[in-house]
PDB file of C-alpha atoms and ligand atoms in Angstrom:
ATOM      1  CA  MET D   1      28.830  13.587   5.641  1.00 96.00           C
ATOM      2  CA  ALA D   2      28.101  10.039   4.449  1.00 96.00           C
ATOM      3  CA  VAL D   3      30.395  10.640   1.477  1.00 97.00           C
ATOM      4  CA  VAL D   4      33.156  11.891   3.772  1.00 98.00           C
ATOM      5  CA  ASN D   5      32.685   8.803   5.962  1.00 98.00           C
ATOM      6  CA  ASP D   6      33.687   6.619   2.992  1.00 98.00           C
ATOM      7  CA  HIS D   7      37.104   8.319   2.799  1.00 98.00           C
ATOM      8  CA  ASP D   8      38.317   6.976   6.105  1.00 98.00           C
ATOM      9  CA  ASN D   9      41.750   5.563   5.332  1.00 98.00           C
ATOM     10  CA  GLU D  10      45.300   6.402   4.238  1.00 98.00           C
ATOM     11  CA  THR D  11      44.504   5.747   0.596  1.00 98.00           C
ATOM     12  CA  SER D  12      41.790   8.371   0.636  1.00 98.00           C
ATOM     13  CA  CYS D  13      41.528  10.548   3.724  1.00 98.00           C
ATOM     14  CA  TRP D  14      38.864  13.250   3.839  1.00 98.00           C
ATOM     15  CA  THR D  15      37.957  15.295   6.865  1.00 98.00           C
ATOM     16  CA  VAL D  16      35.553  18.080   7.796  1.00 98.00           C
ATOM     17  CA  ILE D  17      36.709  21.139   9.699  1.00 98.00           C
ATOM     18  CA  ASN D  18      34.245  23.938  10.396  1.00 97.00           C
ATOM     19  CA  ASP D  19      31.874  22.622   7.709  1.00 98.00           C
ATOM     20  CA  GLN D  20      34.517  22.618   4.977  1.00 98.00           C
ATOM     21  CA  VAL D  21      35.668  19.361   3.404  1.00 98.00           C
ATOM     22  CA  TYR D  22      39.367  18.624   2.955  1.00 98.00           C
ATOM     23  CA  ASP D  23      41.270  15.847   1.195  1.00 98.00           C
ATOM     24  CA  VAL D  24      44.303  15.463   3.457  1.00 98.00           C
ATOM     25  CA  THR D  25      45.563  12.167   1.976  1.00 98.00           C
ATOM     26  CA  SER D  26      48.864  13.680   0.816  1.00 98.00           C
ATOM     27  CA  TRP D  27      49.367  15.414   4.154  1.00 98.00           C
ATOM     28  CA  ILE D  28      49.464  12.197   6.208  1.00 98.00           C
ATOM     29  CA  GLY D  29      53.135  11.619   5.449  1.00 98.00           C
ATOM     30  CA  GLN D  30      54.097  15.295   5.641  1.00 98.00           C
ATOM     31  CA  HIS D  31      52.507  16.532   8.858  1.00 98.00           C
ATOM     32  CA  PRO D  32      55.173  17.876  11.261  1.00 98.00           C
ATOM     33  CA  GLY D  33      53.035  16.621  14.142  1.00 98.00           C
ATOM     34  CA  GLY D  34      53.154  13.039  12.798  1.00 98.00           C
ATOM     35  CA  PRO D  35      50.982  10.840  10.550  1.00 98.00           C
ATOM     36  CA  GLU D  36      48.837   9.345  13.303  1.00 98.00           C
ATOM     37  CA  ARG D  37      47.190  12.637  14.110  1.00 98.00           C
ATOM     38  CA  ILE D  38      46.082  13.111  10.525  1.00 98.00           C
ATOM     39  CA  LYS D  39      44.972   9.487  10.203  1.00 98.00           C
ATOM     40  CA  GLY D  40      42.758  10.130  13.201  1.00 98.00           C
ATOM     41  CA  LEU D  41      40.802  12.671  11.148  1.00 98.00           C
ATOM     42  CA  CYS D  42      40.048  10.427   8.153  1.00 98.00           C
ATOM     43  CA  GLY D  43      36.340   9.987   7.419  1.00 98.00           C
ATOM     44  CA  GLN D  44      35.198  12.169  10.298  1.00 98.00           C
ATOM     45  CA  ASP D  45      34.618  15.660  11.549  1.00 98.00           C
ATOM     46  CA  GLY D  46      38.044  16.803  12.714  1.00 98.00           C
ATOM     47  CA  THR D  47      37.050  20.247  13.921  1.00 98.00           C
ATOM     48  CA  ALA D  48      37.666  19.561  17.597  1.00 98.00           C
ATOM     49  CA  GLN D  49      41.051  17.913  17.017  1.00 98.00           C
ATOM     50  CA  PHE D  50      42.279  20.578  14.628  1.00 98.00           C
ATOM     51  CA  THR D  51      41.154  23.589  16.626  1.00 98.00           C
ATOM     52  CA  GLY D  52      42.255  21.955  19.869  1.00 98.00           C
ATOM     53  CA  GLN D  53      45.811  21.859  18.567  1.00 98.00           C
ATOM     54  CA  HIS D  54      46.092  24.616  15.992  1.00 98.00           C
ATOM     55  CA  GLN D  55      43.471  27.254  16.844  1.00 95.00           C
ATOM     56  CA  GLY D  56      44.655  30.659  15.688  1.00 91.00           C
ATOM     57  CA  ALA D  57      47.955  29.412  14.221  1.00 97.00           C
ATOM     58  CA  ASP D  58      48.725  30.835  10.799  1.00 97.00           C
ATOM     59  CA  LEU D  59      50.718  28.043   9.135  1.00 98.00           C
ATOM     60  CA  PRO D  60      48.375  25.115   9.935  1.00 98.00           C
ATOM     61  CA  GLN D  61      45.403  27.202   8.784  1.00 98.00           C
ATOM     62  CA  LYS D  62      47.091  28.039   5.477  1.00 98.00           C
ATOM     63  CA  ARG D  63      48.088  24.424   4.928  1.00 98.00           C
ATOM     64  CA  LEU D  64      44.579  23.276   5.663  1.00 98.00           C
ATOM     65  CA  ALA D  65      43.112  25.746   3.161  1.00 98.00           C
ATOM     66  CA  SER D  66      45.249  24.241   0.397  1.00 98.00           C
ATOM     67  CA  PHE D  67      43.464  20.873   0.824  1.00 98.00           C
ATOM     68  CA  ARG D  68      39.892  22.180   0.559  1.00 98.00           C
ATOM     69  CA  ILE D  69      37.663  20.293  -1.876  1.00 98.00           C
ATOM     70  CA  GLY D  70      34.201  21.538  -0.917  1.00 98.00           C
ATOM     71  CA  THR D  71      31.604  22.598   1.609  1.00 98.00           C
ATOM     72  CA  LEU D  72      29.642  20.109   3.692  1.00 97.00           C
ATOM     73  CA  ALA D  73      26.091  19.611   2.394  1.00 93.00           C
ATOM     74  CA  LYS D  74      23.501  20.009   5.136  1.00 81.00           C
TER      75      LYS D  74
HETATM   76  C1  LIG U   1      44.596  18.584   8.432  1.00 64.30           C
HETATM   77  C2  LIG U   1      44.797  19.017   9.656  1.00 64.30           C
HETATM   78  C3  LIG U   1      46.125  19.582  10.112  1.00 64.30           C
HETATM   79  C4  LIG U   1      46.972  20.421   9.465  1.00 64.30           C
HETATM   80  C5  LIG U   1      46.789  21.070   8.089  1.00 64.30           C
HETATM   81  C6  LIG U   1      48.127  20.611  10.336  1.00 64.30           C
HETATM   82  C7  LIG U   1      49.212  21.394  10.044  1.00 64.30           C
HETATM   83  C8  LIG U   1      50.342  21.522  10.809  1.00 64.30           C
HETATM   84  C9  LIG U   1      51.479  22.349  10.498  1.00 64.30           C
HETATM   85  C10 LIG U   1      51.601  23.257   9.279  1.00 64.30           C
HETATM   86  C11 LIG U   1      52.376  22.176  11.471  1.00 64.30           C
HETATM   87  C12 LIG U   1      53.734  22.867  11.605  1.00 64.30           C
HETATM   88  C13 LIG U   1      53.533  24.113  12.406  1.00 64.30           C
HETATM   89  C14 LIG U   1      54.755  24.999  12.504  1.00 64.30           C
HETATM   90  O1  LIG U   1      55.857  24.568  12.163  1.00 64.30           O
HETATM   91  O2  LIG U   1      54.590  26.161  12.943  1.00 64.30           O
HETATM   92  C15 LIG U   1      51.836  21.222  12.412  1.00 64.30           C
HETATM   93  C16 LIG U   1      52.470  20.761  13.566  1.00 64.30           C
HETATM   94  C17 LIG U   1      51.874  19.986  14.534  1.00 64.30           C
HETATM   95  N1  LIG U   1      50.597  19.507  14.529  1.00 64.30           N
HETATM   96 FE1  LIG U   1      49.265  19.707  13.006  1.00 64.30          FE
HETATM   97  N2  LIG U   1      47.944  19.889  11.489  1.00 64.30           N
HETATM   98  C18 LIG U   1      46.733  19.265  11.402  1.00 64.30           C
HETATM   99  C19 LIG U   1      46.143  18.466  12.361  1.00 64.30           C
HETATM  100  C20 LIG U   1      46.668  18.207  13.602  1.00 64.30           C
HETATM  101  C21 LIG U   1      45.993  17.487  14.675  1.00 64.30           C
HETATM  102  C22 LIG U   1      44.575  16.933  14.559  1.00 64.30           C
HETATM  103  C23 LIG U   1      46.843  17.432  15.718  1.00 64.30           C
HETATM  104  C24 LIG U   1      46.670  16.820  17.080  1.00 64.30           C
HETATM  105  C25 LIG U   1      45.523  16.409  17.573  1.00 64.30           C
HETATM  106  C26 LIG U   1      48.067  18.097  15.323  1.00 64.30           C
HETATM  107  C27 LIG U   1      49.193  18.219  16.082  1.00 64.30           C
HETATM  108  C28 LIG U   1      50.363  18.825  15.706  1.00 64.30           C
HETATM  109  C29 LIG U   1      51.582  18.847  16.495  1.00 64.30           C
HETATM  110  C30 LIG U   1      51.759  18.191  17.850  1.00 64.30           C
HETATM  111  C31 LIG U   1      52.523  19.556  15.743  1.00 64.30           C
HETATM  112  C32 LIG U   1      53.990  19.798  16.071  1.00 64.30           C
HETATM  113  C33 LIG U   1      54.228  20.755  17.155  1.00 64.30           C
HETATM  114  C34 LIG U   1      53.649  22.108  16.900  1.00 64.30           C
HETATM  115  O3  LIG U   1      53.917  22.709  15.830  1.00 64.30           O
HETATM  116  O4  LIG U   1      52.948  22.637  17.778  1.00 64.30           O
HETATM  117  N3  LIG U   1      47.914  18.564  14.034  1.00 64.30           N
HETATM  118  N4  LIG U   1      50.584  20.847  11.993  1.00 64.30           N
END
């Protein structure tokens, strides 16, 4: 998680959702729900925010999967 914490800005934006790590840098400017909501995930665990908005929705889940770069080390 310390490594994810370093990627906390628009230049390099990583987030963790359900223990998977995602590089969503390129998604900031493309998100239909606006850039601010993605920026709010940078460098942190975004599980609550993501599931709170997109739980069970097919398209957001598929998009998210395309940004996966790894699994959180415990
Ligand atoms: C990396 C994480 C996220 C991904 C991959 C993602 C993906 C998407 C996608 C694909 C859409 C379009 C949905 C459609 O047209 O059916 C969308 C819309 C939207 N997203 Fe996200 N999203 C993410 C995070 C968030 C967060 C954290 C929030 C709010 C806390 C949020 C709020 C919204 C809103 C308000 C919309 C537009 C209205 C809606 O489709 O309901 N998103 N997102």
